[in-house]
């Protein structure tokens, strides 16, 4: 799949690196770092490697395939959820469903996934605020204002949950 989507001669290496980064990631150090030093040396994170595929639809296809093959692995669900709330995708409902499932599988105690849920709501907030500012229709402005309030409340809830579940970790304070 990766070979077909990337169209790169070195796609076998890319395939190995994506798989290695997914299954070998040290969550405590690597989910957000640019690089991780693993047993085979420096390793780029899955989200960085996925960019080598080149198209959003191709990246989506890889993430979907990984999630179909491993539907109950919180790390994979969370990575896909993170991809889905990204600025180039903005599929917020689907992202939220993946992230909530990842959190449930982690007994709602994984601070990184809880932080990702907060970021999902913050990401949508950043897309709704400019729409609200440009809105001239009073009813639509009010509707967007209510959505902003919901997004702020939800983001705040998950960021606080991340802090509460791991008070000494940095992600609750971003």
C-alpha positions as a Markdown table, in Angstrom:
| # | Residue | x | y | z |
|---|---|---|---|---|
| 1 | Unk | 0.0 | 0.0 | 0.0 |
| 2 | Unk | 2.7 | 2.5 | 1.0 |
| 3 | Unk | 4.8 | 1.6 | -2.1 |
| 4 | Unk | 1.8 | 2.2 | -4.4 |
| 5 | Unk | 0.9 | 5.5 | -2.7 |
| 6 | Unk | 4.3 | 7.0 | -2.3 |
| 7 | Unk | 5.5 | 6.3 | -5.9 |
| 8 | Unk | 9.1 | 6.6 | -4.6 |
| 9 | Unk | 11.8 | 4.1 | -5.4 |
| 10 | Unk | 12.8 | 4.1 | -1.7 |
| 11 | Unk | 9.2 | 3.3 | -0.6 |
| 12 | Unk | 10.3 | -0.1 | 0.8 |
| 13 | Unk | 12.5 | 1.8 | 3.2 |
| 14 | Unk | 9.6 | 4.2 | 3.9 |
| 15 | Unk | 7.3 | 1.3 | 4.5 |
| 16 | Unk | 9.7 | -0.3 | 7.0 |
| 17 | Unk | 10.2 | 3.0 | 8.8 |
| 18 | Unk | 6.5 | 3.7 | 9.1 |
| 19 | Unk | 5.8 | 0.2 | 10.5 |
| 20 | Unk | 8.9 | 0.4 | 12.8 |
| 21 | Unk | 7.8 | 3.8 | 14.1 |
| 22 | Unk | 4.3 | 2.7 | 14.7 |
| 23 | Unk | 5.0 | -0.6 | 16.5 |
| 24 | Unk | 8.2 | 0.5 | 18.3 |
| 25 | Unk | 7.3 | 4.0 | 19.5 |
| 26 | Unk | 8.2 | 4.7 | 23.1 |
| 27 | Unk | 5.0 | 6.6 | 24.0 |
| 28 | Unk | 6.5 | 8.5 | 26.9 |
| 29 | Unk | 9.2 | 10.1 | 24.8 |
| 30 | Unk | 8.2 | 9.9 | 21.2 |
| 31 | Unk | 4.6 | 10.7 | 20.4 |
| 32 | Unk | 5.3 | 14.4 | 20.1 |
| 33 | Unk | 9.1 | 14.6 | 19.6 |
| 34 | Unk | 10.5 | 15.2 | 16.2 |
| 35 | Unk | 12.9 | 12.2 | 16.5 |
| 36 | Unk | 13.4 | 9.3 | 18.8 |
| 37 | Unk | 16.5 | 7.3 | 19.4 |
| 38 | Unk | 15.3 | 3.7 | 19.2 |
| 39 | Unk | 17.1 | 0.3 | 19.2 |
| 40 | Unk | 18.0 | 0.9 | 15.5 |
| 41 | Unk | 19.1 | 4.5 | 15.9 |
| 42 | Unk | 17.2 | 7.7 | 15.2 |
| 43 | Unk | 13.6 | 7.2 | 14.1 |
| 44 | Unk | 11.2 | 9.7 | 12.6 |
| 45 | Unk | 7.7 | 9.6 | 14.0 |
| 46 | Unk | 4.8 | 8.1 | 12.0 |
| 47 | Unk | 3.1 | 11.5 | 11.3 |
| 48 | Unk | 6.4 | 12.8 | 9.8 |
| 49 | Unk | 6.9 | 9.7 | 7.7 |
| 50 | Unk | 3.4 | 9.8 | 6.4 |
| 51 | Unk | 4.1 | 13.2 | 4.8 |
| 52 | Unk | 6.5 | 11.3 | 2.4 |
| 53 | Unk | 3.4 | 9.7 | 0.9 |
| 54 | Unk | 2.6 | 13.0 | -0.5 |
| 55 | Unk | -1.2 | 13.1 | -0.6 |
| 56 | Unk | -3.7 | 13.5 | 2.2 |
| 57 | Unk | -5.9 | 10.8 | 0.6 |
| 58 | Unk | -3.0 | 8.4 | 0.5 |
| 59 | Unk | -2.1 | 9.2 | 4.1 |
| 60 | Unk | -5.7 | 8.7 | 5.1 |
| 61 | Unk | -5.7 | 5.3 | 3.3 |
| 62 | Unk | -2.7 | 4.1 | 5.2 |
| 63 | Unk | -4.1 | 5.3 | 8.6 |
| 64 | Unk | -7.4 | 3.7 | 7.8 |
| 65 | Unk | -5.7 | 0.4 | 6.9 |
| 66 | Unk | -3.6 | 0.4 | 10.1 |
| 67 | Unk | -6.8 | 1.0 | 12.2 |
| 68 | Unk | -8.7 | -1.7 | 10.4 |
| 69 | Unk | -5.9 | -4.2 | 11.0 |
| 70 | Unk | -5.5 | -3.1 | 14.7 |
| 71 | Unk | -8.9 | -1.7 | 15.7 |
| 72 | Unk | -8.2 | -1.9 | 19.5 |
| 73 | Unk | -4.7 | -0.4 | 19.7 |
| 74 | Unk | -5.1 | 3.0 | 21.4 |
| 75 | Unk | -1.8 | 4.3 | 19.9 |
| 76 | Unk | -2.9 | 3.7 | 16.3 |
| 77 | Unk | -6.4 | 5.1 | 16.9 |
| 78 | Unk | -4.9 | 8.2 | 18.5 |
| 79 | Unk | -2.4 | 8.8 | 15.7 |
| 80 | Unk | -5.3 | 8.5 | 13.2 |
| 81 | Unk | -7.4 | 10.8 | 15.3 |
| 82 | Unk | -4.6 | 13.4 | 15.4 |
| 83 | Unk | -4.3 | 13.2 | 11.6 |
| 84 | Unk | -8.1 | 13.7 | 11.1 |
| 85 | Unk | -8.2 | 16.9 | 13.1 |
| 86 | Unk | -5.3 | 18.4 | 11.3 |
| 87 | Unk | -5.6 | 21.6 | 9.3 |
| 88 | Unk | -5.4 | 19.7 | 6.0 |
| 89 | Unk | -8.2 | 17.2 | 6.9 |
| 90 | Unk | -10.5 | 18.8 | 9.5 |
| 91 | Unk | -12.8 | 15.8 | 9.9 |
| 92 | Unk | -13.5 | 16.6 | 13.5 |
| 93 | Unk | -16.4 | 14.2 | 14.3 |
| 94 | Unk | -14.4 | 11.2 | 12.9 |
| 95 | Unk | -11.3 | 12.4 | 14.8 |
| 96 | Unk | -13.3 | 12.7 | 18.0 |
| 97 | Unk | -14.7 | 9.2 | 17.6 |
| 98 | Unk | -11.2 | 7.7 | 17.1 |
| 99 | Unk | -9.7 | 9.6 | 20.0 |
| 100 | Unk | -12.6 | 8.8 | 22.4 |
| 101 | Unk | -12.2 | 5.1 | 21.5 |
| 102 | Unk | -8.5 | 5.3 | 22.1 |
| 103 | Unk | -9.1 | 7.0 | 25.5 |
| 104 | Unk | -11.7 | 4.4 | 26.4 |
| 105 | Unk | -9.3 | 1.6 | 25.6 |
| 106 | Unk | -6.8 | 3.4 | 27.9 |
| 107 | Unk | -9.3 | 3.6 | 30.7 |
| 108 | Unk | -9.5 | 7.4 | 30.1 |
| 109 | Unk | -6.1 | 7.7 | 31.9 |
| 110 | Unk | -3.7 | 8.3 | 29.1 |
| 111 | Unk | -2.6 | 11.9 | 29.4 |
| 112 | Unk | -1.3 | 12.1 | 25.8 |
| 113 | Unk | -4.6 | 10.9 | 24.4 |
| 114 | Unk | -6.6 | 13.2 | 26.7 |
| 115 | Unk | -4.4 | 16.1 | 25.5 |
| 116 | Unk | -5.1 | 15.0 | 21.9 |
| 117 | Unk | -8.8 | 15.3 | 22.6 |
| 118 | Unk | -8.3 | 18.8 | 23.9 |
| 119 | Unk | -6.3 | 19.6 | 20.8 |
| 120 | Unk | -9.1 | 18.2 | 18.6 |
| 121 | Unk | -11.5 | 20.8 | 20.1 |
| 122 | Unk | -9.0 | 23.5 | 19.9 |
| 123 | Unk | -8.3 | 22.8 | 16.3 |
| 124 | Unk | -12.0 | 23.1 | 15.4 |
| 125 | Unk | -12.2 | 26.3 | 17.5 |
| 126 | Unk | -9.4 | 27.8 | 15.3 |
| 127 | Unk | -11.5 | 27.1 | 12.2 |
| 128 | Unk | -14.8 | 28.4 | 13.7 |
| 129 | Unk | -13.5 | 31.7 | 15.1 |
| 130 | Unk | -12.7 | 33.3 | 11.7 |
| 131 | Unk | -16.1 | 32.2 | 10.4 |
| 132 | Unk | -17.8 | 33.8 | 13.3 |
| 133 | Unk | -15.8 | 37.1 | 12.9 |
| 134 | Unk | -16.9 | 37.3 | 9.2 |
| 135 | Unk | -20.5 | 36.4 | 9.9 |
| 136 | Unk | -23.0 | 39.2 | 9.3 |
| 137 | Unk | -26.2 | 37.2 | 9.8 |
| 138 | Unk | -27.3 | 37.6 | 13.5 |
| 139 | Unk | -28.8 | 34.1 | 13.8 |
| 140 | Unk | -25.7 | 32.4 | 12.3 |
| 141 | Unk | -23.4 | 34.5 | 14.4 |
| 142 | Unk | -25.3 | 33.4 | 17.5 |
| 143 | Unk | -25.1 | 29.8 | 16.4 |
| 144 | Unk | -21.4 | 30.0 | 15.8 |
| 145 | Unk | -20.9 | 31.8 | 19.2 |
| 146 | Unk | -22.7 | 28.9 | 20.9 |
| 147 | Unk | -20.4 | 26.4 | 19.1 |
| 148 | Unk | -17.4 | 28.4 | 20.2 |
| 149 | Unk | -18.5 | 28.1 | 23.8 |
| 150 | Unk | -19.0 | 24.3 | 23.5 |
| 151 | Unk | -15.5 | 23.9 | 21.9 |
| 152 | Unk | -13.8 | 26.0 | 24.6 |
| 153 | Unk | -15.6 | 24.0 | 27.3 |
| 154 | Unk | -14.7 | 20.7 | 25.8 |
| 155 | Unk | -11.0 | 21.6 | 25.1 |
| 156 | Unk | -10.7 | 22.9 | 28.6 |
| 157 | Unk | -12.2 | 19.7 | 30.1 |
| 158 | Unk | -9.7 | 17.5 | 28.2 |
| 159 | Unk | -6.7 | 19.6 | 28.9 |
| 160 | Unk | -7.6 | 19.6 | 32.6 |
| 161 | Unk | -8.1 | 15.8 | 32.5 |
| 162 | Unk | -4.6 | 15.5 | 30.9 |
| 163 | Unk | -3.2 | 17.5 | 33.7 |
| 164 | Unk | -5.0 | 15.6 | 36.4 |
| 165 | Unk | -4.0 | 12.2 | 35.0 |
| 166 | Unk | -0.3 | 13.1 | 34.8 |
| 167 | Unk | 0.5 | 16.4 | 36.7 |
| 168 | Unk | 4.2 | 16.2 | 36.0 |
| 169 | Unk | 3.9 | 15.8 | 32.2 |
| 170 | Unk | 4.3 | 18.8 | 29.9 |
| 171 | Unk | 1.3 | 18.2 | 27.6 |
| 172 | Unk | -1.3 | 19.3 | 30.1 |
| 173 | Unk | 0.3 | 22.7 | 30.1 |
| 174 | Unk | 0.5 | 23.5 | 26.3 |
